[in-house]
Amino acid sequence: MSVTGAQSNGPFRIAIVGGGTAGWMAANLMQAAWRDRDVAITVVEAPDIGIIGVGEGSTPQLKAFFDGLGIDESAWMPACNATYKNGISFHRWSDAEGPASYFHPFPATIDAHTAPAFYFNSHYRRCGYDLEAHPDHFFLSAHLARNRLAPIGSENFPFQMAYGYHFDAYLVGAFLRKNAASDGVRHLEAEVSGVEVSATGDIERLRLKGGGDIEADFFVDATGFRSLLLQGALKAPFTSFADNLFADSAVVMPTPTDPTGLNAQTKATALSAGWAWDIPLTNRTGNGYVYSSQYLSADDAEEELRAHLGLLGSDVAARRLKMKVGQVAEHWRGNCLAVGLSQGFIEPLEATALHLVQSTVETFIDAFDGGGFTAARRSDFNKAVSRRFEGVRDYIVLHYQATKRRDTEYWRDNAANRKRSDRVERLVNCWATGGDLKREVAETGASDFYPLTSWICLLGGYGHYPAGDALRPPPPDIGGFDLSEIFEFVRRCGLNFPDHRRFIDQRA
Ligand SMILES: Cc1cc2nc3c(=O)[nH]c(=O)nc-3n(C[C@H](O)[C@H](O)[C@H](O)COP(=O)(O)OP(=O)(O)OC[C@H]3O[C@@H](n4cnc5c(N)ncnc54)[C@H](O)[C@@H]3O)c2cc1C
């Protein structure tokens, strides 16, 4: 292999510690990138420790992941009880009149036909004119989600939709493990009990419980929240995001699938001290309540989730989890890269964790190929990954600070919290003063992480417009769009998409 820094004369040896989704995604991506070079990848995982077993919703990036590996949806989706995700709908996040819920679509090329009307109307509504600006009316993805349609258009439909997936975390891990093994990745079931670090700050070897050790030229820490290598052995500092993302706990509980049809969206419903997800798989619905332990006890959170699901008094088992929200100061330190929960986590509201795993590994492959172990490469890489974490964090933080709920101390504290980046501050001010949000989103770099549509959906979706009685009719000179044409266009496009449940069943 041509990467510099190999400390052995044989193949360049990479040891990945951790067999959760992050570890197996890294193994598959690295093996695919370096298959034709002299590289030997080993994944070590401890079955007794197990995986976190959540993380069942994705962004559209996961499609690129499987496409890049040459794995067709018809191969992996049935094996992982997977379904399609048109986007996320947010319920009860706002007490404002009108927007009890809204849908956040993934950006798609067909939006070019309808988004200009959305931008126009939301801008003038911010300026006090009575124009329809609820995001749900303007996007085909929202129509597909509302009508439980799969985002796979008929053959003659000329646009491809952007979509993510829902899937079983354990089955995805098993699928990726099998795929990696068939591609030449070595798999070892063992618990790492010690990490030896050289005087120069590189990892030399891993000691295994029960005897034996593993030497490698490069190590990937995919040990989940434990972060045994990067935060543990190499002592990489961790920057917490707790001052503006309060959630630190979750309780998780499955329910049977909805017999009336298969949702094609994630639902995020605000509860008293956080929010609950509803993720439809082919064989069950995944549910969980992400909350802050400063505001709610674990027992009360479980009780509230049971009540939300209509399961009060039932003996369905619940799982309780702790979350560490933030990121490491350096994602790549010495000869170790952290991926997944070991590098950091931004709570799961926009299901971005696997997206960040994928982009971290892909950026690493590019950086490593381009310059190997140079300090400059590593520094550029760390800056790029940290910036991405911060960009995603900004959007999630705005969900909480833009909320209009005031019914509990938790929501009041979130709404009053002004700890946020300059970027978010600028966007909020621009919105409130009727400024050019498109320009502001571009100038602040916010569009590197979420497009203009997403920022408008969020602020508009939570009802940050002048109150209904303060709105005035738009004067004729501001022109505008014929909304009946737009809505009819969306409806007609929707005719090209199949019922989600039927489509999934036919393909299984
Ligand atoms: C409540 C919650 C909801 C989430 N929802 C989403 C979502 O919707 N979408 C999304 O993209 N992400 C989500 N995530 C994040 C997602 O779960 C993780 O990013 C993903 O599962 C990857 O986890 P991981 O592989 O880093 O860690 P884990 O799954 O914890 O895997 C760690 C691995 O390390 C191994 N290990 C640990 N210590 C040792 C040792 N000493 N020796 C050997 N092996 C060891 C374990 O055996 C295991 O194989 C969510 C997370 C939480 C907490």
Short mmCIF file of C-alpha atoms and ligand atoms in Angstrom, two decimals, residues 17-23 44-47 49-58 190-193 222-226 228 250 277 279 290 321-323 339-342 345 348 351-355 357, ligand 1:
data_model
loop_
_atom_site.label_atom_id
_atom_site.label_comp_id
_atom_site.label_asym_id
_atom_site.label_seq_id
_atom_site.Cartn_x
_atom_site.Cartn_y
_atom_site.Cartn_z
CA VAL A 17 -11.92 -2.08 17.61
CA GLY A 18 -15.72 -2.30 17.77
CA GLY A 19 -18.32 -4.16 15.74
CA GLY A 20 -21.23 -1.74 16.00
CA THR A 21 -22.62 -0.01 12.92
CA ALA A 22 -19.69 2.45 12.98
CA GLY A 23 -17.00 -0.23 13.08
CA VAL A 44 -12.12 -6.91 16.93
CA GLU A 45 -15.37 -6.89 18.84
CA ALA A 46 -16.47 -8.07 22.23
CA PRO A 47 -19.79 -9.94 21.95
CA ILE A 49 -20.20 -6.03 25.63
CA GLY A 50 -22.47 -5.90 22.59
CA ILE A 51 -23.62 -2.90 20.57
CA ILE A 52 -25.82 0.00 21.60
CA GLY A 53 -28.60 -1.37 19.38
CA VAL A 54 -30.28 1.94 18.51
CA GLY A 55 -29.65 4.21 15.53
CA GLU A 56 -32.34 3.01 13.17
CA GLY A 57 -32.99 6.07 11.01
CA SER A 58 -30.72 7.60 8.36
CA ALA A 190 -12.34 -10.79 21.75
CA GLU A 191 -12.38 -8.10 24.39
CA VAL A 192 -9.56 -5.57 24.37
CA SER A 193 -8.36 -5.29 27.97
CA ALA A 222 -15.24 2.23 17.20
CA THR A 223 -15.88 1.20 20.80
CA GLY A 224 -18.97 3.38 21.21
CA PHE A 225 -19.38 5.74 24.17
CA ARG A 226 -16.52 3.90 25.93
CA LEU A 228 -11.38 2.97 24.79
CA ALA A 250 -33.16 7.70 26.42
CA TRP A 277 -39.25 8.92 17.95
CA ILE A 279 -39.48 4.62 13.39
CA VAL A 290 -34.83 11.17 24.33
CA LEU A 321 -29.61 4.36 27.85
CA LYS A 322 -27.28 7.20 28.78
CA MET A 323 -25.91 9.52 26.08
CA VAL A 339 -15.59 6.80 14.39
CA GLY A 340 -19.14 6.64 15.69
CA LEU A 341 -20.10 7.26 19.29
CA SER A 342 -16.42 7.18 20.31
CA PHE A 345 -22.63 12.28 19.28
CA PRO A 348 -30.54 11.79 17.39
CA ALA A 351 -30.66 11.00 12.68
CA THR A 352 -27.25 12.28 11.63
CA ALA A 353 -24.87 9.94 13.50
CA LEU A 354 -24.32 7.39 10.73
CA HIS A 355 -24.08 10.23 8.22
CA VAL A 357 -19.56 8.16 10.53
C1 LIG B 1 -30.93 7.03 21.82
C2 LIG B 1 -30.13 7.00 20.56
C3 LIG B 1 -30.78 7.08 19.33
C4 LIG B 1 -30.02 7.08 18.15
N1 LIG B 1 -30.67 7.23 16.95
C5 LIG B 1 -29.94 7.33 15.81
C6 LIG B 1 -30.56 7.47 14.56
O1 LIG B 1 -31.78 7.51 14.42
N2 LIG B 1 -29.76 7.57 13.46
C7 LIG B 1 -28.40 7.51 13.54
O2 LIG B 1 -27.71 7.64 12.52
N3 LIG B 1 -27.80 7.31 14.73
C8 LIG B 1 -28.52 7.23 15.85
N4 LIG B 1 -27.90 7.02 17.04
C9 LIG B 1 -26.45 6.80 17.05
C10 LIG B 1 -26.17 5.35 16.64
O3 LIG B 1 -26.79 4.47 17.55
C11 LIG B 1 -24.69 5.08 16.59
O4 LIG B 1 -24.03 6.09 15.89
C12 LIG B 1 -24.43 3.79 15.86
O5 LIG B 1 -25.18 2.75 16.42
C13 LIG B 1 -22.97 3.43 15.91
O6 LIG B 1 -22.60 3.08 17.22
P1 LIG B 1 -21.12 2.61 17.45
O7 LIG B 1 -20.79 1.56 16.48
O8 LIG B 1 -20.26 3.81 17.50
O9 LIG B 1 -21.15 2.03 18.94
P2 LIG B 1 -21.75 0.66 19.52
O10 LIG B 1 -22.95 0.19 18.78
O11 LIG B 1 -21.90 0.87 20.99
O12 LIG B 1 -20.60 -0.41 19.26
C14 LIG B 1 -19.45 -0.45 20.06
C15 LIG B 1 -18.68 -1.71 19.71
O13 LIG B 1 -17.45 -1.70 20.42
C16 LIG B 1 -17.27 -2.95 21.01
N5 LIG B 1 -16.40 -2.78 22.18
C17 LIG B 1 -16.53 -1.92 23.22
N6 LIG B 1 -15.53 -2.09 24.10
C18 LIG B 1 -14.75 -3.08 23.59
C19 LIG B 1 -13.56 -3.73 24.03
N7 LIG B 1 -12.98 -3.42 25.20
N8 LIG B 1 -13.03 -4.72 23.27
C20 LIG B 1 -13.60 -5.06 22.09
N9 LIG B 1 -14.72 -4.50 21.62
C21 LIG B 1 -15.28 -3.52 22.38
C22 LIG B 1 -18.67 -3.43 21.37
O14 LIG B 1 -18.70 -4.82 21.54
C23 LIG B 1 -19.40 -3.00 20.09
O15 LIG B 1 -19.21 -3.96 19.09
C24 LIG B 1 -28.62 6.98 18.22
C25 LIG B 1 -27.99 6.87 19.45
C26 LIG B 1 -28.72 6.89 20.61
C27 LIG B 1 -28.00 6.79 21.93
#
